[in-house]
PDB file of C-alpha atoms in Angstrom:
ATOM      1  CA  MET A  20       0.000   0.000   0.000  1.00  0.00           C
ATOM      2  CA  ARG A  21       1.400   3.370  -1.109  1.00  0.00           C
ATOM      3  CA  ASP A  22       2.205   5.841   1.609  1.00  0.00           C
ATOM      4  CA  GLU A  23       0.489   9.146   0.743  1.00  0.00           C
ATOM      5  CA  SER A  24       2.893  11.027   2.958  1.00  0.00           C
ATOM      6  CA  THR A  25       5.802   9.945   0.823  1.00  0.00           C
ATOM      7  CA  THR A  26       6.547  12.388  -1.929  1.00  0.00           C
ATOM      8  CA  GLU A  27       8.114  11.200  -5.144  1.00  0.00           C
ATOM      9  CA  GLU A  28      11.086  13.281  -6.210  1.00  0.00           C
ATOM     10  CA  LEU A  29      11.113  14.398  -9.792  1.00  0.00           C
ATOM     11  CA  PRO A  30      14.293  14.724 -11.824  1.00  0.00           C
ATOM     12  CA  THR A  31      15.848  18.138 -12.021  1.00  0.00           C
ATOM     13  CA  GLY A  32      14.146  20.266 -14.674  1.00  0.00           C
ATOM     14  CA  ALA A  33      11.036  18.077 -14.784  1.00  0.00           C
ATOM     15  CA  ASP A  34       8.872  20.811 -13.313  1.00  0.00           C
ATOM     16  CA  SER A  35       9.791  23.201 -16.057  1.00  0.00           C
ATOM     17  CA  ARG A  36       9.096  20.598 -18.724  1.00  0.00           C
ATOM     18  CA  LEU A  37       5.722  19.840 -17.196  1.00  0.00           C
ATOM     19  CA  ASP A  38       4.909  23.533 -17.111  1.00  0.00           C
ATOM     20  CA  VAL A  39       5.690  23.801 -20.800  1.00  0.00           C
ATOM     21  CA  ALA A  40       3.666  20.696 -21.561  1.00  0.00           C
ATOM     22  CA  THR A  41       0.631  21.891 -19.590  1.00  0.00           C
ATOM     23  CA  LYS A  42       0.717  25.406 -21.127  1.00  0.00           C
ATOM     24  CA  PRO A  43      -0.092  25.130 -24.824  1.00  0.00           C
ATOM     25  CA  ASP A  44       0.295  28.873 -25.324  1.00  0.00           C
ATOM     26  CA  THR A  45       3.932  28.760 -24.267  1.00  0.00           C
ATOM     27  CA  VAL A  46       6.355  28.578 -27.249  1.00  0.00           C
ATOM     28  CA  PRO A  47       9.829  27.151 -26.558  1.00  0.00           C
ATOM     29  CA  GLU A  48      12.674  29.485 -27.393  1.00  0.00           C
ATOM     30  CA  ARG A  49      14.375  28.639 -30.710  1.00  0.00           C
ATOM     31  CA  GLU A  50      17.957  27.510 -30.378  1.00  0.00           C
ATOM     32  CA  PHE A  51      18.949  28.806 -33.844  1.00  0.00           C
ATOM     33  CA  THR A  52      17.559  30.823 -36.693  1.00  0.00           C
ATOM     34  CA  VAL A  53      17.810  30.304 -40.457  1.00  0.00           C
ATOM     35  CA  LYS A  54      18.354  33.439 -42.493  1.00  0.00           C
ATOM     36  CA  GLU A  55      17.330  33.610 -46.117  1.00  0.00           C
ATOM     37  CA  ARG A  56      19.193  35.751 -48.608  1.00  0.00           C
ATOM     38  CA  SER A  57      17.931  36.982 -51.954  1.00  0.00           C
ATOM     39  CA  GLN A  58      19.693  36.188 -55.203  1.00  0.00           C
ATOM     40  CA  ALA A  59      21.017  39.756 -55.396  1.00  0.00           C
ATOM     41  CA  GLN A  60      22.652  39.380 -51.975  1.00  0.00           C
ATOM     42  CA  VAL A  61      24.183  36.043 -52.965  1.00  0.00           C
ATOM     43  CA  VAL A  62      25.531  37.460 -56.231  1.00  0.00           C
ATOM     44  CA  PHE A  63      26.952  40.509 -54.459  1.00  0.00           C
ATOM     45  CA  LYS A  64      28.698  38.349 -51.853  1.00  0.00           C
ATOM     46  CA  ARG A  65      30.214  36.111 -54.519  1.00  0.00           C
ATOM     47  CA  PHE A  66      31.390  39.135 -56.466  1.00  0.00           C
ATOM     48  CA  LEU A  67      33.072  40.558 -53.342  1.00  0.00           C
ATOM     49  CA  GLN A  68      34.959  37.286 -52.968  1.00  0.00           C
ATOM     50  CA  HIS A  69      36.396  37.578 -56.499  1.00  0.00           C
ATOM     51  CA  ARG A  70      39.650  39.340 -55.678  1.00  0.00           C
ATOM     52  CA  LEU A  71      40.729  40.218 -59.216  1.00  0.00           C
ATOM     53  CA  ALA A  72      37.292  41.613 -60.065  1.00  0.00           C
ATOM     54  CA  MET A  73      37.288  43.781 -56.930  1.00  0.00           C
ATOM     55  CA  ILE A  74      40.754  45.158 -57.699  1.00  0.00           C
ATOM     56  CA  SER A  75      39.636  45.872 -61.267  1.00  0.00           C
ATOM     57  CA  LEU A  76      36.493  47.613 -60.004  1.00  0.00           C
ATOM     58  CA  VAL A  77      38.567  49.895 -57.775  1.00  0.00           C
ATOM     59  CA  VAL A  78      40.925  50.714 -60.651  1.00  0.00           C
ATOM     60  CA  PHE A  79      38.003  51.408 -62.990  1.00  0.00           C
ATOM     61  CA  ILE A  80      36.376  53.734 -60.440  1.00  0.00           C
ATOM     62  CA  LEU A  81      39.674  55.605 -60.136  1.00  0.00           C
ATOM     63  CA  ILE A  82      39.794  55.969 -63.929  1.00  0.00           C
ATOM     64  CA  VAL A  83      36.249  57.361 -63.958  1.00  0.00           C
ATOM     65  CA  LEU A  84      37.148  59.830 -61.193  1.00  0.00           C
ATOM     66  CA  PHE A  85      40.273  60.792 -63.126  1.00  0.00           C
ATOM     67  CA  ALA A  86      38.224  61.485 -66.252  1.00  0.00           C
ATOM     68  CA  TYR A  87      35.324  63.398 -64.690  1.00  0.00           C
ATOM     69  CA  ILE A  88      36.641  64.879 -61.445  1.00  0.00           C
ATOM     70  CA  GLY A  89      40.189  65.521 -62.633  1.00  0.00           C
ATOM     71  CA  PRO A  90      39.288  68.294 -65.120  1.00  0.00           C
ATOM     72  CA  LEU A  91      37.500  70.183 -62.343  1.00  0.00           C
ATOM     73  CA  VAL A  92      40.674  70.473 -60.269  1.00  0.00           C
ATOM     74  CA  TRP A  93      43.380  70.482 -62.938  1.00  0.00           C
ATOM     75  CA  LYS A  94      44.739  73.903 -63.886  1.00  0.00           C
ATOM     76  CA  PHE A  95      44.921  73.321 -67.663  1.00  0.00           C
ATOM     77  CA  THR A  96      42.102  72.666 -70.129  1.00  0.00           C
ATOM     78  CA  PRO A  97      42.411  70.478 -73.245  1.00  0.00           C
ATOM     79  CA  GLY A  98      42.383  73.546 -75.495  1.00  0.00           C
ATOM     80  CA  TYR A  99      44.902  75.579 -73.500  1.00  0.00           C
ATOM     81  CA  ILE A 100      48.173  76.273 -75.372  1.00  0.00           C
ATOM     82  CA  SER A 101      51.209  76.809 -73.183  1.00  0.00           C
ATOM     83  CA  GLU A 102      54.640  78.085 -74.126  1.00  0.00           C
ATOM     84  CA  ASP A 103      56.187  74.676 -73.399  1.00  0.00           C
ATOM     85  CA  ASN A 104      56.191  72.920 -76.751  1.00  0.00           C
ATOM     86  CA  SER A 105      57.018  69.185 -76.821  1.00  0.00           C
ATOM     87  CA  ALA A 106      57.984  69.316 -73.155  1.00  0.00           C
ATOM     88  CA  PRO A 107      58.624  65.947 -71.471  1.00  0.00           C
ATOM     89  CA  PRO A 108      56.751  64.988 -68.294  1.00  0.00           C
ATOM     90  CA  SER A 109      57.497  67.350 -65.434  1.00  0.00           C
ATOM     91  CA  GLY A 110      55.950  68.819 -62.304  1.00  0.00           C
ATOM     92  CA  THR A 111      54.098  71.419 -64.331  1.00  0.00           C
ATOM     93  CA  HIS A 112      52.989  68.971 -67.023  1.00  0.00           C
ATOM     94  CA  PRO A 113      52.965  65.422 -65.538  1.00  0.00           C
ATOM     95  CA  PHE A 114      52.132  63.873 -68.934  1.00  0.00           C
ATOM     96  CA  GLY A 115      54.205  66.377 -70.949  1.00  0.00           C
ATOM     97  CA  THR A 116      52.952  68.524 -73.834  1.00  0.00           C
ATOM     98  CA  ASP A 117      52.565  68.094 -77.585  1.00  0.00           C
ATOM     99  CA  ALA A 118      54.173  70.065 -80.408  1.00  0.00           C
ATOM    100  CA  VAL A 119      51.569  72.818 -80.177  1.00  0.00           C
ATOM    101  CA  GLY A 120      51.795  73.173 -76.395  1.00  0.00           C
ATOM    102  CA  HIS A 121      48.630  71.345 -75.296  1.00  0.00           C
ATOM    103  CA  ASP A 122      48.830  69.772 -71.858  1.00  0.00           C
ATOM    104  CA  THR A 123      48.723  66.003 -72.445  1.00  0.00           C
ATOM    105  CA  LEU A 124      47.224  65.274 -69.021  1.00  0.00           C
ATOM    106  CA  ALA A 125      44.223  67.505 -69.755  1.00  0.00           C
ATOM    107  CA  GLN A 126      43.814  65.921 -73.178  1.00  0.00           C
ATOM    108  CA  VAL A 127      44.003  62.388 -71.750  1.00  0.00           C
ATOM    109  CA  MET A 128      41.303  63.315 -69.231  1.00  0.00           C
ATOM    110  CA  ARG A 129      39.047  64.584 -72.011  1.00  0.00           C
ATOM    111  CA  GLY A 130      39.881  61.631 -74.246  1.00  0.00           C
ATOM    112  CA  THR A 131      39.040  59.186 -71.446  1.00  0.00           C
ATOM    113  CA  GLN A 132      35.698  60.924 -70.949  1.00  0.00           C
ATOM    114  CA  ILE A 133      34.719  60.587 -74.606  1.00  0.00           C
ATOM    115  CA  SER A 134      35.971  57.001 -74.923  1.00  0.00           C
ATOM    116  CA  LEU A 135      34.068  55.937 -71.805  1.00  0.00           C
ATOM    117  CA  GLN A 136      30.887  57.664 -72.961  1.00  0.00           C
ATOM    118  CA  ILE A 137      31.094  55.978 -76.367  1.00  0.00           C
ATOM    119  CA  SER A 138      31.770  52.512 -74.949  1.00  0.00           C
ATOM    120  CA  VAL A 139      29.038  52.728 -72.299  1.00  0.00           C
ATOM    121  CA  LEU A 140      26.470  53.998 -74.806  1.00  0.00           C
ATOM    122  CA  ILE A 141      27.420  51.174 -77.189  1.00  0.00           C
ATOM    123  CA  ALA A 142      26.952  48.610 -74.420  1.00  0.00           C
ATOM    124  CA  ILE A 143      23.584  49.971 -73.242  1.00  0.00           C
ATOM    125  CA  PHE A 144      22.074  50.462 -76.704  1.00  0.00           C
ATOM    126  CA  ALA A 145      23.277  47.109 -78.094  1.00  0.00           C
ATOM    127  CA  THR A 146      22.192  45.262 -74.951  1.00  0.00           C
ATOM    128  CA  ILE A 147      18.670  46.707 -74.957  1.00  0.00           C
ATOM    129  CA  VAL A 148      18.058  46.053 -78.667  1.00  0.00           C
ATOM    130  CA  GLY A 149      19.744  42.639 -78.644  1.00  0.00           C
ATOM    131  CA  THR A 150      17.929  41.476 -75.512  1.00  0.00           C
ATOM    132  CA  ILE A 151      14.486  42.409 -76.844  1.00  0.00           C
ATOM    133  CA  TRP A 152      15.251  40.913 -80.267  1.00  0.00           C
ATOM    134  CA  GLY A 153      16.641  37.641 -78.924  1.00  0.00           C
ATOM    135  CA  SER A 154      13.957  37.259 -76.247  1.00  0.00           C
ATOM    136  CA  ILE A 155      11.132  37.579 -78.771  1.00  0.00           C
ATOM    137  CA  ALA A 156      12.829  35.097 -81.104  1.00  0.00           C
ATOM    138  CA  GLY A 157      13.472  32.580 -78.330  1.00  0.00           C
ATOM    139  CA  TYR A 158       9.995  32.817 -76.859  1.00  0.00           C
ATOM    140  CA  TYR A 159       7.929  32.479 -80.026  1.00  0.00           C
ATOM    141  CA  ARG A 160      10.285  30.178 -81.984  1.00  0.00           C
ATOM    142  CA  GLY A 161       8.903  28.966 -85.315  1.00  0.00           C
ATOM    143  CA  TRP A 162       8.910  31.319 -88.281  1.00  0.00           C
ATOM    144  CA  ILE A 163       9.328  34.392 -86.049  1.00  0.00           C
ATOM    145  CA  ASP A 164      12.538  32.957 -84.647  1.00  0.00           C
ATOM    146  CA  THR A 165      13.740  32.070 -88.145  1.00  0.00           C
ATOM    147  CA  VAL A 166      13.140  35.537 -89.587  1.00  0.00           C
ATOM    148  CA  LEU A 167      14.609  37.445 -86.644  1.00  0.00           C
ATOM    149  CA  MET A 168      17.705  35.283 -86.369  1.00  0.00           C
ATOM    150  CA  ARG A 169      18.409  35.368 -90.109  1.00  0.00           C
ATOM    151  CA  ILE A 170      18.423  39.164 -89.901  1.00  0.00           C
ATOM    152  CA  ALA A 171      20.827  38.938 -86.967  1.00  0.00           C
ATOM    153  CA  ASP A 172      23.009  36.496 -88.902  1.00  0.00           C
ATOM    154  CA  LEU A 173      23.111  38.961 -91.795  1.00  0.00           C
ATOM    155  CA  ILE A 174      24.403  41.666 -89.440  1.00  0.00           C
ATOM    156  CA  LEU A 175      27.019  39.260 -88.078  1.00  0.00           C
ATOM    157  CA  THR A 176      28.375  38.527 -91.562  1.00  0.00           C
ATOM    158  CA  LEU A 177      29.157  42.191 -92.264  1.00  0.00           C
ATOM    159  CA  PRO A 178      32.807  43.289 -91.988  1.00  0.00           C
ATOM    160  CA  LEU A 179      32.296  45.224 -88.784  1.00  0.00           C
ATOM    161  CA  LEU A 180      35.234  47.616 -88.846  1.00  0.00           C
ATOM    162  CA  ALA A 181      34.813  48.507 -92.529  1.00  0.00           C
ATOM    163  CA  VAL A 182      31.064  49.121 -92.249  1.00  0.00           C
ATOM    164  CA  ALA A 183      31.498  51.070 -89.006  1.00  0.00           C
ATOM    165  CA  ALA A 184      34.197  53.221 -90.625  1.00  0.00           C
ATOM    166  CA  VAL A 185      31.991  54.105 -93.590  1.00  0.00           C
ATOM    167  CA  LEU A 186      28.937  54.856 -91.449  1.00  0.00           C
ATOM    168  CA  ALA A 187      30.944  56.797 -88.861  1.00  0.00           C
ATOM    169  CA  HIS A 188      32.432  58.909 -91.647  1.00  0.00           C
ATOM    170  CA  GLN A 189      28.914  59.713 -92.869  1.00  0.00           C
ATOM    171  CA  VAL A 190      27.719  60.927 -89.453  1.00  0.00           C
ATOM    172  CA  GLY A 191      30.589  63.405 -89.167  1.00  0.00           C
ATOM    173  CA  GLY A 192      32.595  62.211 -86.151  1.00  0.00           C
ATOM    174  CA  THR A 193      30.120  63.138 -83.406  1.00  0.00           C
ATOM    175  CA  TRP A 194      30.820  60.851 -80.469  1.00  0.00           C
ATOM    176  CA  TRP A 195      27.254  59.779 -79.693  1.00  0.00           C
ATOM    177  CA  LEU A 196      26.470  59.110 -83.370  1.00  0.00           C
ATOM    178  CA  ILE A 197      29.593  56.949 -83.591  1.00  0.00           C
ATOM    179  CA  ALA A 198      28.339  55.030 -80.545  1.00  0.00           C
ATOM    180  CA  VAL A 199      24.933  54.480 -82.167  1.00  0.00           C
ATOM    181  CA  VAL A 200      26.591  53.253 -85.386  1.00  0.00           C
ATOM    182  CA  ILE A 201      28.771  50.720 -83.556  1.00  0.00           C
ATOM    183  CA  ALA A 202      25.886  49.573 -81.338  1.00  0.00           C
ATOM    184  CA  GLY A 203      23.753  49.109 -84.458  1.00  0.00           C
ATOM    185  CA  LEU A 204      26.274  46.505 -85.604  1.00  0.00           C
ATOM    186  CA  TYR A 205      26.857  44.783 -82.263  1.00  0.00           C
ATOM    187  CA  TRP A 206      23.312  44.131 -81.029  1.00  0.00           C
ATOM    188  CA  ALA A 207      23.197  40.914 -83.051  1.00  0.00           C
ATOM    189  CA  TYR A 208      25.806  39.335 -80.751  1.00  0.00           C
ATOM    190  CA  VAL A 209      23.663  40.072 -77.706  1.00  0.00           C
ATOM    191  CA  SER A 210      20.542  38.739 -79.429  1.00  0.00           C
ATOM    192  CA  ARG A 211      22.219  35.366 -79.850  1.00  0.00           C
ATOM    193  CA  VAL A 212      22.968  35.151 -76.136  1.00  0.00           C
ATOM    194  CA  ALA A 213      19.493  36.325 -75.092  1.00  0.00           C
ATOM    195  CA  ARG A 214      17.793  33.869 -77.458  1.00  0.00           C
ATOM    196  CA  GLY A 215      19.771  30.932 -76.070  1.00  0.00           C
ATOM    197  CA  VAL A 216      18.902  31.764 -72.461  1.00  0.00           C
ATOM    198  CA  VAL A 217      15.215  32.371 -73.220  1.00  0.00           C
ATOM    199  CA  LEU A 218      14.960  29.076 -75.124  1.00  0.00           C
ATOM    200  CA  SER A 219      15.959  27.225 -71.958  1.00  0.00           C
ATOM    201  CA  LEU A 220      13.784  29.325 -69.645  1.00  0.00           C
ATOM    202  CA  ARG A 221      10.560  29.158 -71.681  1.00  0.00           C
ATOM    203  CA  GLU A 222      10.095  25.491 -70.737  1.00  0.00           C
ATOM    204  CA  LYS A 223      10.237  26.167 -66.996  1.00  0.00           C
ATOM    205  CA  GLU A 224       7.254  25.700 -64.708  1.00  0.00           C
ATOM    206  CA  PHE A 225       6.857  29.387 -63.867  1.00  0.00           C
ATOM    207  CA  VAL A 226       6.269  30.180 -67.557  1.00  0.00           C
ATOM    208  CA  GLU A 227       3.553  27.517 -67.785  1.00  0.00           C
ATOM    209  CA  ALA A 228       1.995  28.836 -64.592  1.00  0.00           C
ATOM    210  CA  SER A 229       1.972  32.388 -65.973  1.00  0.00           C
ATOM    211  CA  LYS A 230       0.239  31.191 -69.132  1.00  0.00           C
ATOM    212  CA  ALA A 231      -2.347  29.290 -67.081  1.00  0.00           C
ATOM    213  CA  LEU A 232      -3.086  32.457 -65.100  1.00  0.00           C
ATOM    214  CA  GLY A 233      -3.731  34.355 -68.320  1.00  0.00           C
ATOM    215  CA  ALA A 234      -0.550  36.472 -68.482  1.00  0.00           C
ATOM    216  CA  SER A 235       0.108  38.070 -71.858  1.00  0.00           C
ATOM    217  CA  ASP A 236       3.140  37.173 -73.953  1.00  0.00           C
ATOM    218  CA  ALA A 237       4.662  40.606 -73.390  1.00  0.00           C
ATOM    219  CA  ARG A 238       4.311  40.241 -69.617  1.00  0.00           C
ATOM    220  CA  ILE A 239       5.874  36.787 -69.652  1.00  0.00           C
ATOM    221  CA  ILE A 240       8.820  38.002 -71.735  1.00  0.00           C
ATOM    222  CA  PHE A 241       9.585  41.243 -69.910  1.00  0.00           C
ATOM    223  CA  ARG A 242       8.459  40.371 -66.362  1.00  0.00           C
ATOM    224  CA  HIS A 243       9.613  36.769 -66.132  1.00  0.00           C
ATOM    225  CA  LEU A 244      12.026  35.685 -68.869  1.00  0.00           C
ATOM    226  CA  VAL A 245      14.244  38.778 -69.189  1.00  0.00           C
ATOM    227  CA  PRO A 246      14.772  39.204 -65.403  1.00  0.00           C
ATOM    228  CA  ASN A 247      15.768  35.540 -65.132  1.00  0.00           C
ATOM    229  CA  ALA A 248      18.235  36.002 -67.997  1.00  0.00           C
ATOM    230  CA  LEU A 249      19.690  39.114 -66.383  1.00  0.00           C
ATOM    231  CA  GLY A 250      22.896  37.394 -65.284  1.00  0.00           C
ATOM    232  CA  ALA A 251      24.050  36.541 -68.798  1.00  0.00           C
ATOM    233  CA  ILE A 252      22.847  39.911 -70.085  1.00  0.00           C
ATOM    234  CA  ILE A 253      24.863  41.889 -67.518  1.00  0.00           C
ATOM    235  CA  VAL A 254      28.002  39.894 -68.229  1.00  0.00           C
ATOM    236  CA  ASN A 255      27.646  40.593 -71.944  1.00  0.00           C
ATOM    237  CA  LEU A 256      27.056  44.270 -71.228  1.00  0.00           C
ATOM    238  CA  THR A 257      30.420  44.549 -69.475  1.00  0.00           C
ATOM    239  CA  ILE A 258      32.129  42.749 -72.345  1.00  0.00           C
ATOM    240  CA  LEU A 259      30.548  45.194 -74.797  1.00  0.00           C
ATOM    241  CA  VAL A 260      32.044  48.115 -72.871  1.00  0.00           C
ATOM    242  CA  SER A 261      35.497  46.643 -73.422  1.00  0.00           C
ATOM    243  CA  ILE A 262      34.795  45.855 -77.077  1.00  0.00           C
ATOM    244  CA  GLY A 263      33.333  49.319 -77.615  1.00  0.00           C
ATOM    245  CA  ILE A 264      36.389  51.196 -76.378  1.00  0.00           C
ATOM    246  CA  LEU A 265      38.707  49.025 -78.493  1.00  0.00           C
ATOM    247  CA  LEU A 266      36.574  49.512 -81.604  1.00  0.00           C
ATOM    248  CA  GLU A 267      36.340  53.261 -81.020  1.00  0.00           C
ATOM    249  CA  THR A 268      40.119  53.316 -80.677  1.00  0.00           C
ATOM    250  CA  ALA A 269      40.492  51.453 -83.958  1.00  0.00           C
ATOM    251  CA  LEU A 270      38.113  53.805 -85.789  1.00  0.00           C
ATOM    252  CA  SER A 271      39.827  56.910 -84.427  1.00  0.00           C
ATOM    253  CA  PHE A 272      43.234  55.453 -85.215  1.00  0.00           C
ATOM    254  CA  ILE A 273      42.373  55.072 -88.898  1.00  0.00           C
ATOM    255  CA  GLY A 274      40.725  58.506 -88.998  1.00  0.00           C
ATOM    256  CA  PHE A 275      37.018  57.548 -88.994  1.00  0.00           C
ATOM    257  CA  GLY A 276      36.254  58.106 -85.326  1.00  0.00           C
ATOM    258  CA  VAL A 277      36.063  61.227 -83.195  1.00  0.00           C
ATOM    259  CA  GLN A 278      37.263  64.294 -85.065  1.00  0.00           C
ATOM    260  CA  PRO A 279      38.997  67.507 -83.810  1.00  0.00           C
ATOM    261  CA  PRO A 280      38.439  69.805 -82.034  1.00  0.00           C
ATOM    262  CA  ASP A 281      37.114  67.071 -79.756  1.00  0.00           C
ATOM    263  CA  THR A 282      39.345  64.156 -78.859  1.00  0.00           C
ATOM    264  CA  SER A 283      39.371  60.572 -77.615  1.00  0.00           C
ATOM    265  CA  LEU A 284      42.005  58.095 -76.480  1.00  0.00           C
ATOM    266  CA  GLY A 285      42.080  56.542 -79.943  1.00  0.00           C
ATOM    267  CA  LEU A 286      42.539  59.912 -81.612  1.00  0.00           C
ATOM    268  CA  LEU A 287      45.371  60.822 -79.212  1.00  0.00           C
ATOM    269  CA  VAL A 288      47.153  57.575 -80.045  1.00  0.00           C
ATOM    270  CA  SER A 289      46.599  58.159 -83.761  1.00  0.00           C
ATOM    271  CA  ASN A 290      48.001  61.698 -83.610  1.00  0.00           C
ATOM    272  CA  ALA A 291      51.078  60.501 -81.693  1.00  0.00           C
ATOM    273  CA  GLN A 292      51.974  57.491 -83.863  1.00  0.00           C
ATOM    274  CA  THR A 293      54.654  59.462 -85.721  1.00  0.00           C
ATOM    275  CA  ALA A 294      56.184  60.721 -82.462  1.00  0.00           C
ATOM    276  CA  VAL A 295      56.735  57.389 -80.692  1.00  0.00           C
ATOM    277  CA  ASP A 296      60.530  57.719 -80.916  1.00  0.00           C
ATOM    278  CA  THR A 297      60.854  61.478 -80.289  1.00  0.00           C
ATOM    279  CA  ARG A 298      57.966  62.151 -77.860  1.00  0.00           C
ATOM    280  CA  PRO A 299      56.885  58.751 -76.544  1.00  0.00           C
ATOM    281  CA  TRP A 300      54.751  60.240 -73.727  1.00  0.00           C
ATOM    282  CA  LEU A 301      52.190  61.392 -76.297  1.00  0.00           C
ATOM    283  CA  PHE A 302      51.651  57.791 -77.395  1.00  0.00           C
ATOM    284  CA  TYR A 303      52.078  55.724 -74.247  1.00  0.00           C
ATOM    285  CA  PHE A 304      49.942  57.648 -71.738  1.00  0.00           C
ATOM    286  CA  PRO A 305      46.661  57.387 -73.716  1.00  0.00           C
ATOM    287  CA  GLY A 306      47.644  53.839 -74.732  1.00  0.00           C
ATOM    288  CA  VAL A 307      48.020  52.805 -71.090  1.00  0.00           C
ATOM    289  CA  PHE A 308      44.538  54.121 -70.293  1.00  0.00           C
ATOM    290  CA  ILE A 309      43.036  52.169 -73.212  1.00  0.00           C
ATOM    291  CA  ILE A 310      44.652  48.975 -71.928  1.00  0.00           C
ATOM    292  CA  LEU A 311      43.624  49.640 -68.327  1.00  0.00           C
ATOM    293  CA  ILE A 312      39.974  50.242 -69.219  1.00  0.00           C
ATOM    294  CA  ALA A 313      39.780  47.153 -71.435  1.00  0.00           C
ATOM    295  CA  LEU A 314      41.464  44.882 -68.868  1.00  0.00           C
ATOM    296  CA  THR A 315      39.508  46.107 -65.849  1.00  0.00           C
ATOM    297  CA  ILE A 316      36.187  45.762 -67.651  1.00  0.00           C
ATOM    298  CA  ASN A 317      37.068  42.220 -68.749  1.00  0.00           C
ATOM    299  CA  PHE A 318      38.021  41.200 -65.207  1.00  0.00           C
ATOM    300  CA  ILE A 319      34.841  42.770 -63.808  1.00  0.00           C
ATOM    301  CA  GLY A 320      32.881  40.759 -66.374  1.00  0.00           C
ATOM    302  CA  ASP A 321      34.655  37.579 -65.254  1.00  0.00           C
ATOM    303  CA  GLY A 322      33.721  38.321 -61.652  1.00  0.00           C
ATOM    304  CA  LEU A 323      30.085  38.906 -62.556  1.00  0.00           C
ATOM    305  CA  ARG A 324      29.986  35.702 -64.592  1.00  0.00           C
ATOM    306  CA  ASP A 325      31.295  33.684 -61.640  1.00  0.00           C
ATOM    307  CA  ALA A 326      28.921  35.469 -59.250  1.00  0.00           C
ATOM    308  CA  PHE A 327      25.810  34.681 -61.301  1.00  0.00           C
ATOM    309  CA  ASP A 328      26.686  30.983 -61.624  1.00  0.00           C
ATOM    310  CA  PRO A 329      25.082  28.795 -60.396  1.00  0.00           C
ATOM    311  CA  GLN A 330      21.649  30.404 -60.721  1.00  0.00           C
ATOM    312  CA  GLN A 331      19.439  30.262 -57.674  1.00  0.00           C
ATOM    313  CA  THR A 332      16.824  32.482 -56.087  1.00  0.00           C
ATOM    314  CA  LYS A 333      17.471  31.893 -52.405  1.00  0.00           C
ATOM    315  CA  VAL A 334      19.948  29.985 -50.281  1.00  0.00           C
ATOM    316  CA  ARG A 335      20.172  29.309 -46.572  1.00  0.00           C
ATOM    317  CA  ALA A 336      22.915  31.115 -44.689  1.00  0.00           C
TER     318      ALA A 336
END
């Protein structure tokens, strides 16, 4: 027979567990939390971990500051003519002067401005046109795809530099018209990339769900397919910036690019080609900036490509 006066001892902590069990409104404290990050945060973190891309980004930002902030603080303008003709680099003229007396540093700043503006406009214009063109072709397929891609193939078969030189000569050497001419020949490359990505995305479940909900073709293309292809599009945009500055340099070097009194890095190199042995600073300083811009943009593109791959919307931290 059990003695009622005898109390049974409970293990340590049992009272608290019983209290939790008998109080349904009490929620146990979580021991850990799971944090979700968006795709943009994941891409940004991966890009920060790409050392060469980060170094290139810093260098490119410094070049942009040099081109746009430098003229505001530098004492000479591109059109200023000093009494120091063909002077080598010095404290007064860090990049030297040309035969007329123009300060080379001021001219390189202005030339970098124009070259950057041309290359960026080429990249933006060609990317927009090529993305729309390729997305429509990849989504509809059939005869629409055939017609649109044959037109793009026709553009790709043209001798780019020769056609760009003739068209640039017709527009008179204005920098933004030169950019439009070059972009009008390069959008076909972007359309190929966009079409390939859209062809793979159009079979995904979210596209079928959008169709079932009654979404229009335009909404599916521009609200679902293009944003999901943004990784490849951005990488190609950076590559086009590099290609644009090299092509502008080539056009200006052969005399079909930017025309005086304005200037560009390509035009500065072209004007100094006969003075490489006597006044090498006129040739090498703008040449170094061309190389730096092209290399940094390429490395930034490599970092973005690695950051966007593999594709995923959310991951657990």
